[in-house]
């Protein structure tokens, strides 16, 4: 694993955006695995700036997002499809037809997940997967205890994750209880993975995930077994973390 420690969030976002840019330049029709959450927003902003300068072309890029709340429509302001449109897709020249997010409105979880795995396989897998890291070590919506061998599946969200995400909803009751998420197995099949972490609140879990035992209790710890992982963070998140 390679580790890039940047001074602050802005610079960590630039490093992550640089890695994505390199991927897009080297393989213009690549498949990017994308994440939502607060952490990648700065990375997406940087990609938009470089696109606006004419330095990046997303016209042939395909993207496959990690997860979506079950029951939320793409128009719902809290859906991950809406997040991706507003934070990235609407601001670059990616063809929306080439952007994939699990279908939150598919009522049959098995069909929703099977369809999504088909999308991933039809695209030949993900070239570069972007990940954030949950405070409990989750990646995607794979909560502690998730089996490493799972592909896309429907999960019941833990109370801590619902509480962490409640800041985006008007009330706790509105926070969905389930989500469709790429599984650990699907994530691990990406050819390259970039994990972005920022802020002191992630410091403990970064150490646990990348220096602790590999265990389903810390889902991100499985990344220690991937042969091409880059950890990008700011000093607050990576303090005391030595490679
Ligand atoms: C987002 C996702 C989540 C987040 C994680 C960290 O698509 O799957 O695993 O990456 O919850 O979220 P932030 O970045 O808000 O701390």
Coordinates of N, CA and C and ligand atoms in Angstrom, one line a residue, residues 34-40 65-67 80 131-135 138-141 165 167-168 202, ligand 1:
X34 N -17.1 5.1 -7.9 CA -17.2 6.4 -7.2 C -17.9 6.2 -5.9
X35 N -17.6 7.2 -5.0 CA -18.2 7.1 -3.6 C -18.9 8.5 -3.4
X36 N -19.9 8.5 -2.5 CA -20.5 9.7 -2.0 C -19.9 10.0 -0.6
X37 N -20.6 10.8 0.2 CA -20.1 11.2 1.5 C -19.4 12.5 1.4
X38 N -19.0 13.0 2.6 CA -18.3 14.3 2.6 C -16.9 14.3 2.0
X39 N -16.2 13.2 2.2 CA -14.8 13.2 1.9 C -14.5 13.4 0.5
X40 N -15.1 12.8 -0.5 CA -14.7 13.0 -1.9 C -15.1 14.3 -2.5
X65 N -21.1 3.6 -9.1 CA -21.1 4.1 -7.7 C -21.2 2.9 -6.8
X66 N -20.8 3.1 -5.6 CA -20.8 2.1 -4.5 C -22.1 1.7 -4.0
X67 N -23.0 2.7 -3.9 CA -24.2 2.3 -3.1 C -25.3 3.3 -3.3
X80 N -28.2 9.1 -3.4 CA -26.8 9.2 -3.9 C -26.7 9.5 -5.4
X131 N -12.8 5.2 -2.5 CA -13.5 4.9 -1.2 C -13.3 5.9 -0.2
X132 N -14.4 6.2 0.6 CA -14.3 6.9 1.9 C -14.2 5.8 2.9
X133 N -14.1 6.2 4.2 CA -14.0 5.3 5.3 C -14.9 5.7 6.4
X134 N -15.8 4.8 6.8 CA -16.7 5.1 7.9 C -16.0 5.0 9.2
X135 N -16.6 5.7 10.2 CA -15.9 5.7 11.5 C -15.9 4.3 12.1
X138 N -16.6 0.9 8.0 CA -17.3 0.5 6.8 C -16.8 1.1 5.6
X139 N -16.9 0.3 4.5 CA -16.6 0.8 3.1 C -17.9 0.5 2.3
X140 N -18.2 1.4 1.4 CA -19.6 1.3 0.9 C -20.5 1.3 2.1
X141 N -21.5 0.5 2.0 CA -22.4 0.3 3.2 C -22.1 -1.1 3.8
X165 N -25.3 9.8 9.2 CA -25.9 10.3 8.0 C -27.1 11.2 8.2
X167 N -27.4 13.9 9.5 CA -27.1 15.4 9.3 C -27.7 15.8 7.9
X168 N -27.8 14.9 7.0 CA -28.3 15.3 5.7 C -29.8 15.2 5.6
X202 N -11.1 10.5 11.9 CA -10.9 9.2 11.2 C -9.6 8.6 11.6
Ligands
LIG1 C1 -20.3 6.5 0.3 C2 -20.0 5.4 1.1 C3 -19.6 5.5 2.6 C4 -18.7 6.7 2.9 C5 -18.3 6.7 4.4 C6 -17.5 7.9 4.8 O1 -20.7 6.2 -1.0 O2 -20.2 4.3 0.6 O3 -18.9 4.3 2.9 O4 -17.5 6.6 2.1 O5 -19.5 6.6 5.2 O6 -18.3 9.0 4.7 P1 -17.7 10.5 4.8 O7 -16.8 10.7 3.7 O8 -18.9 11.3 4.8 O9 -17.0 10.5 6.1

